Amino acid sequence: QVQLVESGGGSVQAGGSLRLSCAVSGYTYTYKCMGWFRQAPGKERGGVAAIYTGGGSTYYADSVKGRFTVSQDNGKNTVYLQMNSLKPEDTAMYYCAARDRCHRALGSANDYNYWGQGTQVTVSS
């Protein structure tokens, strides 16, 4: 059973930083395709960043390019989202996700098969 557990959310002021972590278990594929999504109240769940472990390729939404970085640890048990220069519009529930069929793109929410419970990020101005 695939389990994804996010942590690291919290409240920060604009311009601050947070690092989100996603602990992964039960996802035994040699190459993993992991994504970070976010959803604000009343809005669609949208992709933030993704990483393909086969080649270490990363993908980002235009709104976070240059500010967010997705990475993984050496054992591929944890995926991170380093968020810098946070803006109020980054406020959302952030979710870690995994997909069975990998594609070298960020993808949309319905491309992903497994989800964590989410961690709240709130950025104040």
PDB file of N, CA, C and O in Angstrom, residues 49-107:
ATOM      1  N   ALA A  49       5.043  21.216  -8.753  1.00  0.00           N
ATOM      2  CA  ALA A  49       6.339  20.712  -9.177  1.00  0.00           C
ATOM      3  C   ALA A  49       6.287  19.201  -9.247  1.00  0.00           C
ATOM      4  O   ALA A  49       5.457  18.562  -8.598  1.00  0.00           O
ATOM      5  N   ALA A  50       7.181  18.622 -10.018  1.00  0.00           N
ATOM      6  CA  ALA A  50       7.272  17.174 -10.123  1.00  0.00           C
ATOM      7  C   ALA A  50       8.711  16.775 -10.348  1.00  0.00           C
ATOM      8  O   ALA A  50       9.528  17.570 -10.845  1.00  0.00           O
ATOM      9  N   ILE A  51       9.022  15.545  -9.984  1.00  0.00           N
ATOM     10  CA  ILE A  51      10.354  15.012 -10.187  1.00  0.00           C
ATOM     11  C   ILE A  51      10.247  13.589 -10.706  1.00  0.00           C
ATOM     12  O   ILE A  51       9.435  12.797 -10.231  1.00  0.00           O
ATOM     13  N   TYR A  52      11.061  13.293 -11.697  1.00  0.00           N
ATOM     14  CA  TYR A  52      11.138  11.967 -12.289  1.00  0.00           C
ATOM     15  C   TYR A  52      12.498  11.405 -11.918  1.00  0.00           C
ATOM     16  O   TYR A  52      13.529  11.920 -12.360  1.00  0.00           O
ATOM     17  N   THR A  53      12.514  10.358 -11.111  1.00  0.00           N
ATOM     18  CA  THR A  53      13.776   9.869 -10.565  1.00  0.00           C
ATOM     19  C   THR A  53      14.640   9.152 -11.583  1.00  0.00           C
ATOM     20  O   THR A  53      15.838   8.992 -11.371  1.00  0.00           O
ATOM     21  N   GLY A  54      14.057   8.694 -12.679  1.00  0.00           N
ATOM     22  CA  GLY A  54      14.832   7.996 -13.684  1.00  0.00           C
ATOM     23  C   GLY A  54      15.996   8.816 -14.212  1.00  0.00           C
ATOM     24  O   GLY A  54      17.078   8.297 -14.459  1.00  0.00           O
ATOM     25  N   GLY A  55      15.766  10.076 -14.397  1.00  0.00           N
ATOM     26  CA  GLY A  55      16.806  10.961 -14.876  1.00  0.00           C
ATOM     27  C   GLY A  55      17.006  12.195 -14.036  1.00  0.00           C
ATOM     28  O   GLY A  55      17.832  13.043 -14.370  1.00  0.00           O
ATOM     29  N   GLY A  56      16.242  12.284 -12.956  1.00  0.00           N
ATOM     30  CA  GLY A  56      16.336  13.445 -12.093  1.00  0.00           C
ATOM     31  C   GLY A  56      15.716  14.697 -12.681  1.00  0.00           C
ATOM     32  O   GLY A  56      15.976  15.803 -12.191  1.00  0.00           O
ATOM     33  N   SER A  57      14.906  14.534 -13.690  1.00  0.00           N
ATOM     34  CA  SER A  57      14.264  15.681 -14.306  1.00  0.00           C
ATOM     35  C   SER A  57      13.221  16.280 -13.377  1.00  0.00           C
ATOM     36  O   SER A  57      12.518  15.563 -12.669  1.00  0.00           O
ATOM     37  N   THR A  58      13.136  17.581 -13.391  1.00  0.00           N
ATOM     38  CA  THR A  58      12.152  18.286 -12.593  1.00  0.00           C
ATOM     39  C   THR A  58      11.307  19.188 -13.472  1.00  0.00           C
ATOM     40  O   THR A  58      11.741  19.637 -14.537  1.00  0.00           O
ATOM     41  N   TYR A  59      10.100  19.457 -12.982  1.00  0.00           N
ATOM     42  CA  TYR A  59       9.140  20.249 -13.737  1.00  0.00           C
ATOM     43  C   TYR A  59       8.429  21.175 -12.769  1.00  0.00           C
ATOM     44  O   TYR A  59       8.140  20.802 -11.632  1.00  0.00           O
ATOM     45  N   TYR A  60       8.148  22.385 -13.224  1.00  0.00           N
ATOM     46  CA  TYR A  60       7.566  23.387 -12.356  1.00  0.00           C
ATOM     47  C   TYR A  60       6.458  24.148 -13.058  1.00  0.00           C
ATOM     48  O   TYR A  60       6.519  24.400 -14.264  1.00  0.00           O
ATOM     49  N   ALA A  61       5.468  24.515 -12.273  1.00  0.00           N
ATOM     50  CA  ALA A  61       4.480  25.455 -12.765  1.00  0.00           C
ATOM     51  C   ALA A  61       5.136  26.813 -12.964  1.00  0.00           C
ATOM     52  O   ALA A  61       6.065  27.184 -12.237  1.00  0.00           O
ATOM     53  N   ASP A  62       4.661  27.546 -13.947  1.00  0.00           N
ATOM     54  CA  ASP A  62       5.245  28.851 -14.232  1.00  0.00           C
ATOM     55  C   ASP A  62       5.227  29.774 -13.016  1.00  0.00           C
ATOM     56  O   ASP A  62       6.140  30.578 -12.822  1.00  0.00           O
ATOM     57  N   SER A  63       4.207  29.651 -12.199  1.00  0.00           N
ATOM     58  CA  SER A  63       4.042  30.544 -11.067  1.00  0.00           C
ATOM     59  C   SER A  63       5.087  30.358  -9.973  1.00  0.00           C
ATOM     60  O   SER A  63       5.234  31.228  -9.114  1.00  0.00           O
ATOM     61  N   VAL A  64       5.805  29.238  -9.995  1.00  0.00           N
ATOM     62  CA  VAL A  64       6.777  28.982  -8.938  1.00  0.00           C
ATOM     63  C   VAL A  64       8.199  28.836  -9.449  1.00  0.00           C
ATOM     64  O   VAL A  64       9.126  28.679  -8.638  1.00  0.00           O
ATOM     65  N   LYS A  65       8.398  28.899 -10.734  1.00  0.00           N
ATOM     66  CA  LYS A  65       9.740  28.763 -11.287  1.00  0.00           C
ATOM     67  C   LYS A  65      10.667  29.826 -10.722  1.00  0.00           C
ATOM     68  O   LYS A  65      10.313  31.001 -10.640  1.00  0.00           O
ATOM     69  N   GLY A  66      11.835  29.383 -10.326  1.00  0.00           N
ATOM     70  CA  GLY A  66      12.811  30.287  -9.746  1.00  0.00           C
ATOM     71  C   GLY A  66      12.662  30.486  -8.261  1.00  0.00           C
ATOM     72  O   GLY A  66      13.554  31.069  -7.632  1.00  0.00           O
ATOM     73  N   ARG A  67      11.551  30.016  -7.690  1.00  0.00           N
ATOM     74  CA  ARG A  67      11.320  30.170  -6.261  1.00  0.00           C
ATOM     75  C   ARG A  67      11.261  28.832  -5.526  1.00  0.00           C
ATOM     76  O   ARG A  67      11.696  28.735  -4.387  1.00  0.00           O
ATOM     77  N   PHE A  68      10.701  27.827  -6.179  1.00  0.00           N
ATOM     78  CA  PHE A  68      10.538  26.516  -5.562  1.00  0.00           C
ATOM     79  C   PHE A  68      11.504  25.524  -6.189  1.00  0.00           C
ATOM     80  O   PHE A  68      11.822  25.609  -7.384  1.00  0.00           O
ATOM     81  N   THR A  69      11.938  24.559  -5.390  1.00  0.00           N
ATOM     82  CA  THR A  69      12.819  23.502  -5.869  1.00  0.00           C
ATOM     83  C   THR A  69      12.347  22.163  -5.325  1.00  0.00           C
ATOM     84  O   THR A  69      12.183  22.015  -4.111  1.00  0.00           O
ATOM     85  N   VAL A  70      12.132  21.210  -6.209  1.00  0.00           N
ATOM     86  CA  VAL A  70      11.765  19.865  -5.792  1.00  0.00           C
ATOM     87  C   VAL A  70      13.005  18.980  -5.843  1.00  0.00           C
ATOM     88  O   VAL A  70      13.823  19.093  -6.765  1.00  0.00           O
ATOM     89  N   SER A  71      13.157  18.122  -4.858  1.00  0.00           N
ATOM     90  CA  SER A  71      14.323  17.260  -4.785  1.00  0.00           C
ATOM     91  C   SER A  71      13.962  15.995  -4.029  1.00  0.00           C
ATOM     92  O   SER A  71      12.853  15.856  -3.509  1.00  0.00           O
ATOM     93  N   GLN A  72      14.911  15.070  -3.957  1.00  0.00           N
ATOM     94  CA  GLN A  72      14.701  13.826  -3.241  1.00  0.00           C
ATOM     95  C   GLN A  72      15.973  13.444  -2.506  1.00  0.00           C
ATOM     96  O   GLN A  72      17.069  13.881  -2.868  1.00  0.00           O
ATOM     97  N   ASP A  73      15.836  12.610  -1.495  1.00  0.00           N
ATOM     98  CA  ASP A  73      17.024  12.140  -0.802  1.00  0.00           C
ATOM     99  C   ASP A  73      17.640  10.982  -1.572  1.00  0.00           C
ATOM    100  O   ASP A  73      17.060  10.461  -2.524  1.00  0.00           O
ATOM    101  N   ASN A  74      18.823  10.561  -1.130  1.00  0.00           N
ATOM    102  CA  ASN A  74      19.553   9.532  -1.871  1.00  0.00           C
ATOM    103  C   ASN A  74      18.820   8.198  -1.902  1.00  0.00           C
ATOM    104  O   ASN A  74      18.919   7.456  -2.880  1.00  0.00           O
ATOM    105  N   GLY A  75      18.112   7.878  -0.846  1.00  0.00           N
ATOM    106  CA  GLY A  75      17.378   6.631  -0.789  1.00  0.00           C
ATOM    107  C   GLY A  75      16.014   6.688  -1.439  1.00  0.00           C
ATOM    108  O   GLY A  75      15.303   5.687  -1.480  1.00  0.00           O
ATOM    109  N   LYS A  76      15.647   7.846  -1.914  1.00  0.00           N
ATOM    110  CA  LYS A  76      14.365   8.064  -2.592  1.00  0.00           C
ATOM    111  C   LYS A  76      13.173   7.772  -1.698  1.00  0.00           C
ATOM    112  O   LYS A  76      12.088   7.461  -2.180  1.00  0.00           O
ATOM    113  N   ASN A  77      13.385   7.894  -0.401  1.00  0.00           N
ATOM    114  CA  ASN A  77      12.309   7.683   0.542  1.00  0.00           C
ATOM    115  C   ASN A  77      11.579   8.974   0.899  1.00  0.00           C
ATOM    116  O   ASN A  77      10.507   8.918   1.500  1.00  0.00           O
ATOM    117  N   THR A  78      12.182  10.074   0.556  1.00  0.00           N
ATOM    118  CA  THR A  78      11.612  11.362   0.891  1.00  0.00           C
ATOM    119  C   THR A  78      11.766  12.313  -0.276  1.00  0.00           C
ATOM    120  O   THR A  78      12.825  12.371  -0.908  1.00  0.00           O
ATOM    121  N   VAL A  79      10.715  13.026  -0.555  1.00  0.00           N
ATOM    122  CA  VAL A  79      10.725  14.063  -1.568  1.00  0.00           C
ATOM    123  C   VAL A  79      10.500  15.397  -0.874  1.00  0.00           C
ATOM    124  O   VAL A  79       9.697  15.492   0.058  1.00  0.00           O
ATOM    125  N   TYR A  80      11.195  16.420  -1.335  1.00  0.00           N
ATOM    126  CA  TYR A  80      11.134  17.723  -0.705  1.00  0.00           C
ATOM    127  C   TYR A  80      10.636  18.780  -1.677  1.00  0.00           C
ATOM    128  O   TYR A  80      10.805  18.681  -2.890  1.00  0.00           O
ATOM    129  N   LEU A  81      10.044  19.792  -1.108  1.00  0.00           N
ATOM    130  CA  LEU A  81       9.721  20.985  -1.867  1.00  0.00           C
ATOM    131  C   LEU A  81      10.222  22.179  -1.070  1.00  0.00           C
ATOM    132  O   LEU A  81       9.645  22.536  -0.043  1.00  0.00           O
ATOM    133  N   GLN A  82      11.322  22.747  -1.539  1.00  0.00           N
ATOM    134  CA  GLN A  82      11.865  23.941  -0.918  1.00  0.00           C
ATOM    135  C   GLN A  82      11.171  25.145  -1.533  1.00  0.00           C
ATOM    136  O   GLN A  82      11.218  25.338  -2.746  1.00  0.00           O
ATOM    137  N   MET A  83      10.547  25.944  -0.699  1.00  0.00           N
ATOM    138  CA  MET A  83       9.780  27.087  -1.166  1.00  0.00           C
ATOM    139  C   MET A  83      10.418  28.357  -0.621  1.00  0.00           C
ATOM    140  O   MET A  83      10.444  28.574   0.595  1.00  0.00           O
ATOM    141  N   ASN A  84      10.922  29.173  -1.504  1.00  0.00           N
ATOM    142  CA  ASN A  84      11.540  30.436  -1.146  1.00  0.00           C
ATOM    143  C   ASN A  84      10.737  31.589  -1.725  1.00  0.00           C
ATOM    144  O   ASN A  84       9.933  31.418  -2.635  1.00  0.00           O
ATOM    145  N   SER A  85      10.991  32.765  -1.201  1.00  0.00           N
ATOM    146  CA  SER A  85      10.326  33.979  -1.682  1.00  0.00           C
ATOM    147  C   SER A  85       8.818  33.794  -1.756  1.00  0.00           C
ATOM    148  O   SER A  85       8.171  34.131  -2.752  1.00  0.00           O
ATOM    149  N   LEU A  86       8.267  33.270  -0.700  1.00  0.00           N
ATOM    150  CA  LEU A  86       6.844  32.952  -0.687  1.00  0.00           C
ATOM    151  C   LEU A  86       5.986  34.204  -0.809  1.00  0.00           C
ATOM    152  O   LEU A  86       6.320  35.269  -0.286  1.00  0.00           O
ATOM    153  N   LYS A  87       4.880  34.034  -1.500  1.00  0.00           N
ATOM    154  CA  LYS A  87       3.925  35.102  -1.743  1.00  0.00           C
ATOM    155  C   LYS A  87       2.575  34.724  -1.154  1.00  0.00           C
ATOM    156  O   LYS A  87       2.268  33.541  -1.017  1.00  0.00           O
ATOM    157  N   PRO A  88       1.744  35.702  -0.822  1.00  0.00           N
ATOM    158  CA  PRO A  88       0.412  35.368  -0.309  1.00  0.00           C
ATOM    159  C   PRO A  88      -0.373  34.442  -1.224  1.00  0.00           C
ATOM    160  O   PRO A  88      -1.136  33.599  -0.734  1.00  0.00           O
ATOM    161  N   GLU A  89      -0.198  34.570  -2.521  1.00  0.00           N
ATOM    162  CA  GLU A  89      -0.915  33.714  -3.455  1.00  0.00           C
ATOM    163  C   GLU A  89      -0.447  32.267  -3.433  1.00  0.00           C
ATOM    164  O   GLU A  89      -1.055  31.407  -4.072  1.00  0.00           O
ATOM    165  N   ASP A  90       0.632  31.983  -2.716  1.00  0.00           N
ATOM    166  CA  ASP A  90       1.064  30.606  -2.519  1.00  0.00           C
ATOM    167  C   ASP A  90       0.268  29.904  -1.428  1.00  0.00           C
ATOM    168  O   ASP A  90       0.419  28.693  -1.243  1.00  0.00           O
ATOM    169  N   THR A  91      -0.539  30.640  -0.703  1.00  0.00           N
ATOM    170  CA  THR A  91      -1.340  30.066   0.364  1.00  0.00           C
ATOM    171  C   THR A  91      -2.271  28.989  -0.185  1.00  0.00           C
ATOM    172  O   THR A  91      -3.048  29.239  -1.106  1.00  0.00           O
ATOM    173  N   ALA A  92      -2.172  27.799   0.369  1.00  0.00           N
ATOM    174  CA  ALA A  92      -2.966  26.667  -0.103  1.00  0.00           C
ATOM    175  C   ALA A  92      -2.657  25.456   0.757  1.00  0.00           C
ATOM    176  O   ALA A  92      -1.719  25.451   1.547  1.00  0.00           O
ATOM    177  N   MET A  93      -3.464  24.429   0.572  1.00  0.00           N
ATOM    178  CA  MET A  93      -3.121  23.122   1.088  1.00  0.00           C
ATOM    179  C   MET A  93      -2.218  22.458   0.057  1.00  0.00           C
ATOM    180  O   MET A  93      -2.567  22.402  -1.131  1.00  0.00           O
ATOM    181  N   TYR A  94      -1.083  21.971   0.505  1.00  0.00           N
ATOM    182  CA  TYR A  94      -0.124  21.345  -0.388  1.00  0.00           C
ATOM    183  C   TYR A  94      -0.159  19.837  -0.221  1.00  0.00           C
ATOM    184  O   TYR A  94      -0.133  19.321   0.904  1.00  0.00           O
ATOM    185  N   TYR A  95      -0.200  19.146  -1.352  1.00  0.00           N
ATOM    186  CA  TYR A  95      -0.304  17.699  -1.358  1.00  0.00           C
ATOM    187  C   TYR A  95       0.863  17.071  -2.097  1.00  0.00           C
ATOM    188  O   TYR A  95       1.273  17.551  -3.152  1.00  0.00           O
ATOM    189  N   CYS A  96       1.350  15.990  -1.553  1.00  0.00           N
ATOM    190  CA  CYS A  96       2.308  15.138  -2.224  1.00  0.00           C
ATOM    191  C   CYS A  96       1.542  14.062  -2.982  1.00  0.00           C
ATOM    192  O   CYS A  96       0.521  13.559  -2.494  1.00  0.00           O
ATOM    193  N   ALA A  97       2.007  13.712  -4.163  1.00  0.00           N
ATOM    194  CA  ALA A  97       1.325  12.728  -4.981  1.00  0.00           C
ATOM    195  C   ALA A  97       2.321  11.849  -5.722  1.00  0.00           C
ATOM    196  O   ALA A  97       3.469  12.238  -5.947  1.00  0.00           O
ATOM    197  N   ALA A  98       1.861  10.661  -6.100  1.00  0.00           N
ATOM    198  CA  ALA A  98       2.668   9.728  -6.873  1.00  0.00           C
ATOM    199  C   ALA A  98       1.813   9.107  -7.966  1.00  0.00           C
ATOM    200  O   ALA A  98       0.598   8.978  -7.816  1.00  0.00           O
ATOM    201  N   ARG A  99       2.449   8.721  -9.033  1.00  0.00           N
ATOM    202  CA  ARG A  99       1.723   8.139 -10.155  1.00  0.00           C
ATOM    203  C   ARG A  99       2.346   6.817 -10.573  1.00  0.00           C
ATOM    204  O   ARG A  99       3.559   6.629 -10.468  1.00  0.00           O
ATOM    205  N   ASP A 100       1.500   5.915 -11.034  1.00  0.00           N
ATOM    206  CA  ASP A 100       1.979   4.614 -11.493  1.00  0.00           C
ATOM    207  C   ASP A 100       2.627   4.695 -12.866  1.00  0.00           C
ATOM    208  O   ASP A 100       3.605   4.003 -13.137  1.00  0.00           O
ATOM    209  N   ARG A 101       2.072   5.496 -13.719  1.00  0.00           N
ATOM    210  CA  ARG A 101       2.597   5.645 -15.068  1.00  0.00           C
ATOM    211  C   ARG A 101       3.306   6.979 -15.167  1.00  0.00           C
ATOM    212  O   ARG A 101       2.692   8.039 -15.059  1.00  0.00           O
ATOM    213  N   CYS A 102       4.593   6.898 -15.390  1.00  0.00           N
ATOM    214  CA  CYS A 102       5.416   8.095 -15.409  1.00  0.00           C
ATOM    215  C   CYS A 102       5.401   8.772 -16.770  1.00  0.00           C
ATOM    216  O   CYS A 102       5.366   8.121 -17.814  1.00  0.00           O
ATOM    217  N   HIS A 103       5.428  10.066 -16.705  1.00  0.00           N
ATOM    218  CA  HIS A 103       5.573  10.890 -17.893  1.00  0.00           C
ATOM    219  C   HIS A 103       6.490  12.045 -17.528  1.00  0.00           C
ATOM    220  O   HIS A 103       6.482  12.531 -16.398  1.00  0.00           O
ATOM    221  N   ARG A 104       7.259  12.448 -18.500  1.00  0.00           N
ATOM    222  CA  ARG A 104       8.225  13.508 -18.236  1.00  0.00           C
ATOM    223  C   ARG A 104       7.553  14.858 -18.403  1.00  0.00           C
ATOM    224  O   ARG A 104       7.824  15.627 -19.331  1.00  0.00           O
ATOM    225  N   ALA A 105       6.660  15.111 -17.463  1.00  0.00           N
ATOM    226  CA  ALA A 105       5.923  16.361 -17.419  1.00  0.00           C
ATOM    227  C   ALA A 105       5.293  16.490 -16.041  1.00  0.00           C
ATOM    228  O   ALA A 105       5.203  15.516 -15.287  1.00  0.00           O
ATOM    229  N   LEU A 106       4.855  17.678 -15.713  1.00  0.00           N
ATOM    230  CA  LEU A 106       4.217  17.898 -14.421  1.00  0.00           C
ATOM    231  C   LEU A 106       2.889  17.160 -14.324  1.00  0.00           C
ATOM    232  O   LEU A 106       2.593  16.518 -13.315  1.00  0.00           O
ATOM    233  N   GLY A 107       2.090  17.243 -15.361  1.00  0.00           N
ATOM    234  CA  GLY A 107       0.817  16.560 -15.380  1.00  0.00           C
ATOM    235  C   GLY A 107      -0.240  17.293 -14.574  1.00  0.00           C
ATOM    236  O   GLY A 107       0.003  18.325 -13.955  1.00  0.00           O
TER     237      GLY A 107
END
